[in-house]
XYZ file of C-alpha atoms in Angstrom:
645
model
C -182.187 -91.573 2.510
C -178.511 -92.349 2.819
C -176.360 -90.447 5.232
C -172.675 -90.047 4.452
C -170.984 -93.089 5.854
C -168.094 -91.054 7.152
C -170.061 -88.235 8.734
C -169.855 -88.001 12.514
C -173.524 -88.907 12.844
C -173.241 -91.965 10.703
C -169.889 -93.587 11.402
C -171.086 -96.195 13.856
C -169.541 -99.663 14.215
C -169.719 -101.214 10.772
C -169.899 -97.744 9.170
C -173.474 -98.298 8.037
C -175.408 -95.129 7.188
C -178.692 -94.172 8.751
C -181.177 -95.652 6.325
C -184.599 -94.070 6.415
C -185.683 -95.672 3.151
C -187.660 -94.261 0.262
C -191.153 -94.648 1.727
C -192.211 -97.002 -1.076
C -195.217 -98.245 0.892
C -196.801 -94.801 0.553
C -196.508 -94.536 -3.231
C -199.672 -93.301 -5.004
C -201.660 -95.771 -7.097
C -201.762 -94.544 -10.736
C -204.741 -96.787 -11.563
C -205.473 -100.338 -12.630
C -204.919 -99.933 -16.387
C -201.607 -98.142 -15.883
C -200.565 -100.831 -13.393
C -201.362 -103.626 -15.862
C -199.251 -101.891 -18.509
C -196.404 -101.529 -16.023
C -196.693 -105.203 -15.117
C -196.541 -106.196 -18.795
C -193.454 -104.016 -19.239
C -191.640 -106.097 -16.616
C -191.874 -109.164 -18.862
C -189.407 -109.784 -21.701
C -190.973 -109.011 -25.124
C -191.176 -112.666 -26.159
C -192.817 -113.673 -22.882
C -195.348 -110.845 -23.014
C -196.425 -111.922 -26.526
C -196.771 -115.511 -25.337
C -198.938 -114.358 -22.437
C -201.175 -112.364 -24.807
C -201.565 -115.444 -27.032
C -202.498 -117.646 -24.069
C -204.948 -115.028 -22.831
C -206.533 -114.882 -26.295
C -207.123 -118.646 -26.216
C -208.673 -118.393 -22.761
C -210.928 -115.542 -23.875
C -212.052 -117.374 -27.039
C -213.309 -120.308 -24.964
C -216.298 -118.092 -24.193
C -217.653 -119.122 -27.607
C -218.236 -122.610 -26.190
C -220.370 -121.056 -23.454
C -222.463 -119.360 -26.122
C -222.898 -122.660 -27.959
C -223.869 -124.466 -24.767
C -226.427 -121.798 -23.836
C -227.984 -122.007 -27.296
C -228.220 -125.797 -27.003
C -230.000 -125.485 -23.644
C -232.592 -123.196 -25.221
C -232.988 -125.683 -28.074
C -233.391 -128.501 -25.563
C -236.180 -126.639 -23.749
C -238.080 -126.047 -26.989
C -237.832 -129.740 -27.946
C -238.824 -130.889 -24.453
C -241.953 -128.716 -24.402
C -242.999 -130.022 -27.823
C -242.740 -133.596 -26.536
C -245.688 -133.096 -24.161
C -247.913 -131.855 -26.989
C -248.454 -128.377 -25.574
C -246.938 -126.761 -28.621
C -244.867 -127.783 -31.610
C -241.204 -127.095 -32.306
C -240.773 -123.533 -33.654
C -240.089 -123.529 -37.398
C -236.653 -121.898 -37.047
C -235.544 -124.579 -34.603
C -236.992 -127.344 -36.789
C -234.956 -125.983 -39.728
C -231.781 -126.068 -37.655
C -232.426 -129.680 -36.605
C -233.036 -130.700 -40.222
C -229.840 -128.916 -41.301
C -227.717 -130.975 -38.864
C -229.364 -134.253 -39.927
C -231.760 -134.704 -37.017
C -234.990 -133.950 -38.871
C -236.060 -137.597 -39.110
C -235.438 -138.472 -35.465
C -238.111 -138.820 -32.819
C -238.662 -136.133 -30.192
C -237.097 -138.371 -27.558
C -234.006 -139.008 -29.679
C -233.654 -135.301 -30.407
C -234.008 -134.474 -26.708
C -231.362 -136.998 -25.632
C -228.874 -136.020 -28.328
C -229.217 -132.269 -27.738
C -228.998 -132.761 -23.956
C -225.804 -134.836 -24.255
C -224.212 -132.356 -26.656
C -225.182 -129.353 -24.462
C -223.749 -130.930 -21.327
C -220.617 -132.028 -23.198
C -220.026 -128.525 -24.548
C -220.598 -126.788 -21.208
C -218.563 -129.278 -19.169
C -215.861 -129.367 -21.840
C -215.609 -125.590 -21.770
C -215.302 -125.633 -17.981
C -212.539 -128.239 -18.109
C -210.659 -126.448 -20.880
C -210.928 -123.118 -19.048
C -209.646 -124.684 -15.838
C -206.703 -126.322 -17.629
C -205.878 -123.151 -19.513
C -206.113 -121.042 -16.357
C -203.765 -123.462 -14.612
C -201.213 -123.166 -17.406
C -201.490 -119.379 -17.440
C -200.968 -119.081 -13.684
C -198.024 -121.506 -13.809
C -196.591 -119.373 -16.601
C -197.083 -116.245 -14.488
C -195.488 -117.938 -11.478
C -192.416 -118.719 -13.589
C -192.338 -115.132 -14.817
C -192.560 -113.973 -11.209
C -189.385 -115.936 -10.481
C -187.704 -114.524 -13.618
C -188.628 -110.915 -12.885
C -187.688 -111.200 -9.217
C -184.318 -112.738 -10.094
C -183.598 -110.125 -12.769
C -184.478 -107.227 -10.480
C -182.447 -108.726 -7.624
C -179.399 -109.207 -9.867
C -179.733 -105.657 -11.170
C -180.282 -104.208 -7.693
C -177.341 -106.009 -6.096
C -175.014 -104.957 -8.910
C -175.519 -101.275 -8.114
C -173.091 -99.116 -6.134
C -173.475 -99.120 -2.379
C -175.097 -95.674 -2.289
C -177.926 -96.824 -4.572
C -178.507 -99.979 -2.551
C -178.521 -98.102 0.746
C -181.292 -95.793 -0.410
C -183.617 -98.733 0.271
C -184.266 -100.177 3.695
C -183.911 -103.944 3.982
C -187.669 -104.334 4.453
C -188.482 -102.203 1.390
C -186.046 -104.133 -0.794
C -187.295 -107.536 0.393
C -190.894 -106.581 -0.316
C -190.200 -104.942 -3.698
C -188.183 -107.954 -4.882
C -190.570 -110.554 -3.433
C -194.190 -109.900 -2.522
C -194.472 -106.909 -4.829
C -193.330 -108.956 -7.837
C -195.943 -111.602 -7.025
C -198.630 -108.918 -6.897
C -197.450 -107.457 -10.217
C -197.342 -110.754 -12.097
C -199.567 -113.515 -10.725
C -202.213 -111.317 -9.072
C -202.325 -108.304 -11.387
C -201.828 -109.971 -14.785
C -203.763 -113.099 -13.788
C -206.753 -110.996 -12.744
C -206.515 -108.946 -15.950
C -206.822 -112.128 -18.019
C -209.833 -113.276 -15.968
C -211.497 -109.897 -16.474
C -210.863 -110.011 -20.241
C -212.321 -113.541 -20.460
C -215.474 -112.692 -18.534
C -216.064 -109.428 -20.398
C -215.860 -111.290 -23.713
C -218.368 -113.833 -22.404
C -220.754 -111.045 -21.390
C -220.368 -109.449 -24.809
C -221.208 -112.498 -26.883
C -223.960 -113.785 -24.586
C -225.519 -110.343 -24.281
C -225.444 -109.854 -28.060
C -227.128 -113.214 -28.593
C -229.835 -112.576 -26.004
C -230.556 -109.153 -27.533
C -231.293 -110.919 -30.826
C -233.692 -113.308 -29.036
C -235.471 -110.705 -26.885
C -233.931 -107.227 -26.883
C -236.293 -105.735 -24.294
C -235.774 -108.384 -21.641
C -232.051 -108.521 -22.319
C -231.575 -104.795 -21.955
C -233.580 -104.785 -18.731
C -231.511 -107.690 -17.340
C -228.263 -106.023 -18.433
C -229.343 -102.791 -16.781
C -230.199 -104.522 -13.515
C -227.010 -106.558 -13.297
C -224.773 -103.755 -14.575
C -226.131 -101.380 -11.942
C -225.489 -103.888 -9.169
C -221.996 -104.788 -10.443
C -220.947 -101.147 -10.812
C -222.296 -100.340 -7.368
C -220.463 -103.280 -5.793
C -217.278 -102.456 -7.666
C -217.234 -98.834 -6.558
C -218.112 -99.522 -2.934
C -216.117 -102.709 -2.453
C -213.268 -101.538 -4.694
C -212.554 -98.475 -2.586
C -212.764 -100.609 0.523
C -210.328 -103.198 -0.777
C -207.891 -100.544 -2.020
C -207.705 -99.126 1.485
C -207.157 -102.638 2.820
C -204.426 -103.263 0.250
C -202.539 -100.156 1.324
C -202.845 -101.187 4.976
C -201.581 -104.702 4.148
C -198.649 -103.346 2.116
C -197.629 -100.911 4.855
C -198.024 -103.553 7.554
C -195.996 -106.132 5.589
C -193.011 -103.794 5.265
C -193.330 -102.461 8.817
C -193.593 -105.981 10.255
C -190.350 -107.018 8.570
C -188.710 -103.901 9.983
C -190.019 -104.490 13.506
C -188.874 -108.124 13.623
C -185.454 -107.256 12.191
C -184.975 -104.462 14.719
C -186.102 -106.620 17.638
C -183.690 -109.423 16.740
C -180.718 -107.179 15.991
C -181.141 -105.217 19.238
C -182.147 -108.150 21.440
C -179.486 -107.614 24.100
C -180.090 -103.876 24.305
C -183.875 -104.204 24.534
C -183.505 -106.911 27.186
C -181.218 -104.796 29.351
C -183.400 -101.707 28.886
C -186.545 -103.794 29.518
C -188.126 -102.669 26.252
C -188.910 -106.004 24.644
C -192.601 -105.583 25.428
C -192.615 -102.358 23.432
C -191.458 -104.261 20.341
C -193.986 -107.012 21.028
C -196.762 -104.432 21.336
C -195.605 -102.779 18.098
C -195.539 -106.159 16.346
C -198.987 -107.093 17.677
C -200.380 -103.793 16.454
C -198.964 -104.291 12.953
C -200.133 -107.901 12.733
C -203.540 -106.854 14.019
C -203.848 -104.224 11.288
C -202.764 -106.733 8.640
C -205.127 -109.444 9.925
C -208.100 -107.090 10.053
C -207.466 -105.809 6.533
C -206.926 -109.370 5.260
C -210.168 -110.587 6.837
C -212.043 -107.603 5.390
C -210.698 -108.399 1.923
C -211.749 -112.052 2.257
C -215.252 -110.942 3.270
C -215.417 -108.468 0.396
C -214.767 -111.314 -2.048
C -217.799 -113.198 -0.671
C -220.320 -110.338 -0.716
C -220.945 -110.275 -4.518
C -221.863 -113.980 -4.509
C -224.869 -113.479 -2.259
C -226.021 -110.285 -3.969
C -225.775 -111.664 -7.508
C -227.383 -114.993 -6.619
C -230.397 -113.225 -5.136
C -230.598 -110.931 -8.165
C -230.527 -113.928 -10.546
C -233.377 -115.703 -8.781
C -235.570 -112.576 -8.731
C -234.803 -111.746 -12.369
C -235.579 -115.274 -13.625
C -238.812 -115.354 -11.627
C -240.015 -112.076 -13.118
C -238.901 -113.171 -16.582
C -240.853 -116.428 -16.301
C -244.033 -114.640 -15.211
C -243.831 -112.175 -18.097
C -243.027 -114.854 -20.701
C -245.735 -117.320 -19.725
C -248.346 -114.546 -19.597
C -247.473 -113.039 -22.982
C -246.296 -115.942 -25.193
C -247.194 -119.493 -26.102
C -245.835 -122.194 -23.830
C -243.148 -123.447 -26.248
C -241.647 -120.065 -27.006
C -241.909 -119.000 -23.362
C -240.213 -122.177 -22.147
C -237.420 -121.834 -24.711
C -236.839 -118.180 -23.791
C -236.889 -118.822 -20.032
C -234.555 -121.797 -20.440
C -232.239 -119.740 -22.617
C -232.091 -116.894 -20.099
C -231.754 -119.343 -17.200
C -228.881 -121.134 -18.951
C -227.268 -117.801 -19.712
C -227.693 -116.748 -16.099
C -226.165 -119.981 -14.851
C -223.037 -119.156 -16.842
C -223.070 -115.375 -16.541
C -223.595 -115.077 -12.781
C -220.549 -117.251 -11.916
C -218.676 -115.205 -14.517
C -219.834 -112.045 -12.753
C -218.559 -113.453 -9.474
C -215.212 -114.197 -11.074
C -215.224 -110.731 -12.635
C -216.076 -109.089 -9.324
C -213.397 -111.107 -7.505
C -210.831 -110.356 -10.176
C -211.751 -106.668 -10.069
C -211.188 -106.559 -6.324
C -207.950 -108.540 -6.625
C -206.611 -106.357 -9.417
C -207.248 -103.155 -7.447
C -205.626 -104.758 -4.437
C -202.643 -105.951 -6.470
C -202.211 -102.623 -8.251
C -201.521 -101.045 -4.857
C -199.293 -103.867 -3.603
C -197.233 -103.864 -6.812
C -196.273 -100.172 -6.664
C -193.035 -100.770 -4.679
C -191.897 -103.205 -7.382
C -192.727 -100.766 -10.176
C -190.824 -98.085 -8.278
C -187.888 -100.476 -7.901
C -187.890 -101.160 -11.667
C -188.048 -97.421 -12.442
C -185.319 -96.725 -9.892
C -183.027 -99.331 -11.454
C -183.704 -97.998 -14.951
C -183.028 -94.413 -13.863
C -179.783 -95.307 -12.079
C -178.476 -97.689 -14.749
C -174.893 -97.005 -15.888
C -174.896 -94.755 -18.955
C -172.405 -96.798 -20.944
C -172.122 -100.156 -19.273
C -169.688 -102.517 -20.931
C -170.900 -106.035 -21.597
C -170.315 -107.963 -18.367
C -167.934 -110.912 -18.420
C -169.452 -114.362 -18.342
C -170.315 -115.435 -14.805
C -168.333 -118.379 -13.461
C -170.158 -121.364 -12.064
C -169.523 -122.394 -8.457
C -167.294 -125.270 -9.568
C -165.291 -122.946 -11.846
C -164.760 -120.606 -8.893
C -163.468 -123.557 -6.866
C -161.031 -124.447 -9.645
C -159.827 -120.828 -9.885
C -159.183 -120.674 -6.148
C -157.310 -123.970 -6.200
C -155.130 -122.949 -9.159
C -154.286 -119.462 -7.879
C -155.236 -116.179 -9.444
C -153.303 -116.347 -12.682
C -151.954 -113.060 -13.937
C -153.620 -110.945 -11.231
C -151.345 -108.088 -10.189
C -152.239 -106.856 -6.682
C -151.429 -103.223 -7.402
C -153.728 -100.328 -6.493
C -153.844 -96.967 -8.248
C -156.220 -94.263 -6.968
C -156.170 -90.992 -8.904
C -158.124 -87.902 -7.844
C -161.066 -89.831 -6.366
C -163.866 -87.536 -5.213
C -167.244 -88.701 -3.908
C -170.276 -86.989 -2.385
C -173.114 -88.826 -0.667
C -176.733 -88.062 -1.385
C -178.090 -85.142 0.654
C -174.595 -84.443 2.034
C -173.411 -80.867 2.483
C -169.973 -81.598 1.075
C -167.829 -84.366 -0.388
C -166.904 -87.314 1.831
C -163.753 -87.865 -0.243
C -161.813 -85.139 -2.046
C -159.122 -85.662 -4.690
C -157.699 -88.796 -3.050
C -154.655 -90.256 -4.810
C -152.169 -92.964 -3.877
C -150.547 -96.099 -5.256
C -149.716 -99.423 -3.640
C -147.306 -101.872 -5.228
C -148.000 -105.627 -5.055
C -147.127 -107.127 -1.697
C -147.002 -103.802 0.173
C -149.141 -102.660 3.109
C -151.186 -99.466 3.459
C -152.971 -98.070 6.513
C -155.828 -95.552 6.367
C -155.934 -93.540 9.600
C -157.667 -90.426 10.859
C -160.425 -89.288 13.177
C -164.023 -90.448 12.968
C -165.699 -89.111 9.834
C -162.404 -88.390 8.084
C -163.223 -90.502 4.998
C -161.364 -93.741 5.744
C -164.276 -96.104 5.139
C -165.339 -94.165 2.063
C -161.873 -94.556 0.554
C -161.918 -98.256 1.457
C -165.294 -98.695 -0.260
C -163.994 -96.879 -3.344
C -161.018 -99.249 -3.491
C -163.340 -102.246 -3.187
C -165.617 -100.912 -5.932
C -168.766 -100.835 -3.803
C -168.733 -97.051 -4.254
C -167.810 -95.325 -7.498
C -166.117 -91.911 -7.424
C -167.815 -89.095 -9.282
C -164.414 -87.738 -10.278
C -161.190 -89.669 -10.649
C -160.482 -93.351 -11.053
C -159.476 -96.509 -9.213
C -157.730 -99.490 -10.748
C -156.700 -102.853 -9.354
C -154.387 -104.913 -11.531
C -154.920 -102.332 -14.273
C -158.737 -102.597 -14.416
C -161.630 -101.213 -12.402
C -162.391 -102.940 -9.084
C -165.617 -104.426 -10.484
C -163.757 -105.872 -13.454
C -161.015 -107.182 -11.172
C -163.394 -109.164 -8.957
C -165.189 -110.502 -12.050
C -161.979 -111.557 -13.826
C -160.200 -112.943 -10.746
C -162.818 -114.152 -8.231
C -161.322 -114.385 -4.771
C -158.153 -112.453 -5.567
C -159.560 -109.524 -3.556
C -160.983 -110.102 -0.056
C -162.481 -107.916 2.629
C -162.865 -108.191 6.416
C -165.464 -105.769 7.875
C -165.486 -104.524 11.423
C -168.836 -106.193 12.070
C -168.902 -109.542 10.283
C -172.286 -110.486 8.786
C -172.784 -114.224 9.277
C -175.386 -116.398 7.634
C -177.503 -119.071 9.263
C -175.894 -122.451 8.827
C -172.625 -124.182 9.614
C -169.048 -122.925 9.792
C -168.293 -124.420 6.390
C -170.958 -122.369 4.592
C -169.919 -119.194 6.405
C -166.249 -119.490 5.482
C -167.011 -120.329 1.832
C -169.735 -117.673 1.646
C -172.227 -118.205 -1.189
C -170.717 -121.412 -2.558
C -172.909 -124.542 -2.634
C -171.744 -127.558 -0.644
C -170.349 -129.430 -3.650
C -168.092 -126.486 -4.571
C -166.532 -126.030 -1.115
C -162.982 -127.261 -0.575
C -162.828 -128.430 3.044
C -159.022 -128.393 3.036
C -159.050 -124.679 2.166
C -161.675 -124.056 4.842
C -159.461 -125.668 7.510
C -156.439 -123.764 6.196
C -158.319 -120.468 6.542
C -159.550 -121.392 10.027
C -155.994 -122.245 11.088
C -154.781 -118.829 9.920
C -157.676 -117.174 11.758
C -156.854 -119.172 14.922
C -160.303 -120.754 15.118
C -159.530 -124.319 13.985
C -158.419 -125.655 17.367
C -161.598 -124.430 19.062
C -163.797 -126.113 16.438
C -161.919 -129.398 16.612
C -161.939 -129.615 20.401
C -165.245 -128.111 21.464
C -167.619 -128.352 18.524
C -168.537 -130.434 15.477
C -165.798 -129.145 13.213
C -166.943 -127.628 9.936
C -170.491 -128.809 10.623
C -170.746 -126.623 13.744
C -173.976 -124.634 13.558
C -173.422 -120.985 14.411
C -177.108 -119.992 14.702
C -178.752 -116.973 13.131
C -176.210 -114.154 12.732
C -173.658 -116.261 14.655
C -175.518 -116.106 17.954
C -173.813 -119.299 19.184
C -170.352 -117.755 18.852
C -168.663 -115.058 20.897
C -167.872 -111.683 19.357
C -164.216 -112.591 18.913
C -165.081 -115.930 17.329
C -167.405 -114.223 14.883
C -164.619 -111.808 13.973
C -162.159 -114.668 13.447
C -164.731 -116.454 11.294
C -164.923 -113.322 9.136
C -161.133 -113.298 8.826
C -161.199 -116.977 7.832
C -163.814 -116.154 5.178
C -161.501 -113.526 3.679
C -158.512 -115.892 3.712
C -160.394 -118.878 2.232
C -159.749 -117.764 -1.342
C -156.003 -117.199 -0.709
C -156.353 -113.554 -1.772
C -153.563 -111.415 -3.139
C -155.215 -108.171 -2.024
C -156.764 -107.975 1.436
C -158.665 -104.994 2.870
C -159.316 -104.998 6.622
C -161.674 -102.571 8.341
C -160.736 -102.713 12.040
C -160.640 -106.481 11.621
C -159.094 -107.165 15.049
C -161.213 -104.742 17.094
C -163.311 -107.513 18.706
C -160.374 -109.759 19.598
C -158.593 -110.204 22.889
C -154.974 -109.036 23.012
C -153.487 -112.521 22.619
C -155.648 -113.453 19.618
C -155.076 -110.024 18.093
C -151.324 -110.542 18.224
C -151.750 -113.976 16.653
C -153.802 -112.517 13.798
C -151.238 -109.726 13.329
C -148.562 -112.418 13.132
C -150.615 -114.167 10.440
C -150.857 -110.941 8.462
C -147.094 -110.451 8.792
C -146.626 -113.851 7.201
C -148.453 -112.470 4.168
C -146.080 -109.520 3.806
C -144.442 -109.425 0.423
C -147.038 -111.848 -0.959
C -150.331 -110.058 -0.312
C -151.174 -106.371 -0.660
C -152.981 -105.228 2.495
C -155.048 -102.112 3.107
C -156.041 -101.573 6.739
C -158.592 -99.093 8.073
C -157.311 -98.499 11.584
C -158.259 -96.714 14.763
C -155.967 -98.819 16.949
C -152.616 -97.451 15.891
C -150.624 -100.316 17.402
C -151.794 -102.549 14.543
C -150.310 -100.341 11.792
C -146.926 -99.247 13.164
C -144.962 -101.376 10.708
C -146.960 -100.843 7.488
C -145.151 -99.587 4.397
C -147.410 -96.558 3.879
C -149.687 -94.635 6.239
C -152.330 -92.315 4.758
C -153.762 -89.769 7.195
C -157.204 -88.457 6.207
C -158.941 -85.356 7.479
C -162.272 -83.998 6.192
C -162.117 -86.315 3.197
C -158.572 -85.347 2.128
C -155.301 -87.237 2.412
C -153.240 -84.611 4.228
C -150.177 -86.734 5.025
C -148.518 -89.921 3.815
C -145.383 -91.883 4.585
C -144.158 -94.288 7.233
C -145.734 -94.325 10.679
C -143.001 -92.106 12.087
C -143.086 -89.721 9.123
C -146.819 -89.154 9.444
C -146.466 -88.824 13.202
C -143.900 -86.103 12.724
C -146.087 -84.250 10.233
C -149.522 -84.438 11.898
C -149.864 -83.119 15.429
C -153.174 -84.911 16.151
C -151.731 -88.233 15.005
C -148.662 -87.714 17.182
C -150.866 -86.932 20.180
C -152.926 -90.116 19.657
C -149.764 -92.194 19.399
C -148.364 -90.610 22.554
C -151.543 -91.312 24.509
C -151.214 -94.965 23.518
C -147.593 -95.035 24.611
C -146.259 -95.617 21.091
């Protein structure tokens, strides 16, 4: 769960809370039927109806199987009559006369019926394969839709809601879990419905032909299928839970190993992470192999059962009936078995898959429920999203009527599981073009107030406005007018260009603005002289750059949009003294044009700001110029004195 970002235990570099996660891998499985209903609820109403219609078509193709099986039985009866052992049964002869084949020879009847039977059975197989392909492509597209919708909804939530999930949990719930819920769960449900319908119509037909034999065969196969389902189903459910846990834990282990590479190297603990990773992968591989084996077991059992059942059926039929009727019955049951046993295999496989998927999909269902439960109570209709090219045009043309004023009134916020508020009744105003510094000891509430101003946290009491609207509305109406520089800059894999113009596709990036931002961040000269300019690859998380260069790249990112409101969270903490002074000089150039809010521990960087806010235990206890706050707060004066200010 989240820990207050400004508590002493949590305010680490970057001010990220201790995220233990929600334990979504350990969620109970409510059952297959409930999981299928939950999966259907993820689809838009129109799409769910379309899926039901497609499934109905796939199910109805079982009627062609019934027709093909009947034709095989008819073929056997005609073939036996051709050798003179017995004549064609009167019922069959009536059917042949009804379809216009009464005057044909036995050979002609045999050939025609054989061709039609093969055509029907092969045609049904082809149609089923084509329909299944279309259904699974449809489900794959719905997987993309659902994943995108959940991701958009998740990333639009306040920071506290997002931070309740670990990165690994969120990645799985938005990715692999959605695939399990849509393609695996719903796809298997359609397969099960199709095969059950086939069993129903074939079983009903065979009961009409020979009820005793049919009921015996149904009893034998049903007993075996139920036994396999119960034994193998429990086995695969355990494997599914192991695979789900291992998938999330593996992502966590790799992320931790990469993010702490230097520390684990120095402490000589890399082998511990490798051993942990090997253990997780071993668990996943073993469970995966077991599941693959489970899917093969029913094939061997059902094949053996079919051969034994047909053999016993043939013995009984040829001992108790005339050769023609016996041959027709055996052929009919053999044809039915040739279609039903593969269907049983598909049913058994789908049953195992659906139990597996119902476990793997639980994190996604929990994510959907979480988003529904935490949805804003009265959300206004969001403004239309700008395209990347429209954002480029907005940046190039300025920010229109944006007014870089800040008004915070009585903002109070409490983190989940916190003993008290992290921010209490905070109020201040900043006029356009002025500068504000947020100072105080660790855990005082500085970063919380900064996050409230940015709109990534929403106060429970009070309000925040930027340019007369909420922060979220401001960034939607004037993209790029507000920028932020964190203490620890998160860089993406790629080149300098993509990192400065974060999120924009290549065609929407203005290289002139990128160079302008790099010049202001004092990184342009280095890139021109020592690297490949804007095409310089920085490696994963900026590993090819020094700490100071990564910080300057983050500053360039914030300046790329020519913002009118800039919030800096210890933005110069990783810079050498000379570069820090250069960046401070750049910020001074913005005075009067850009409103700046600085979260500061290094007091030398905020001596000349227009307004200093001193926070203690979540409250603003002093405000004014640097000297005024120094005179009013003894701790602040002592810190300044220690620094020789």
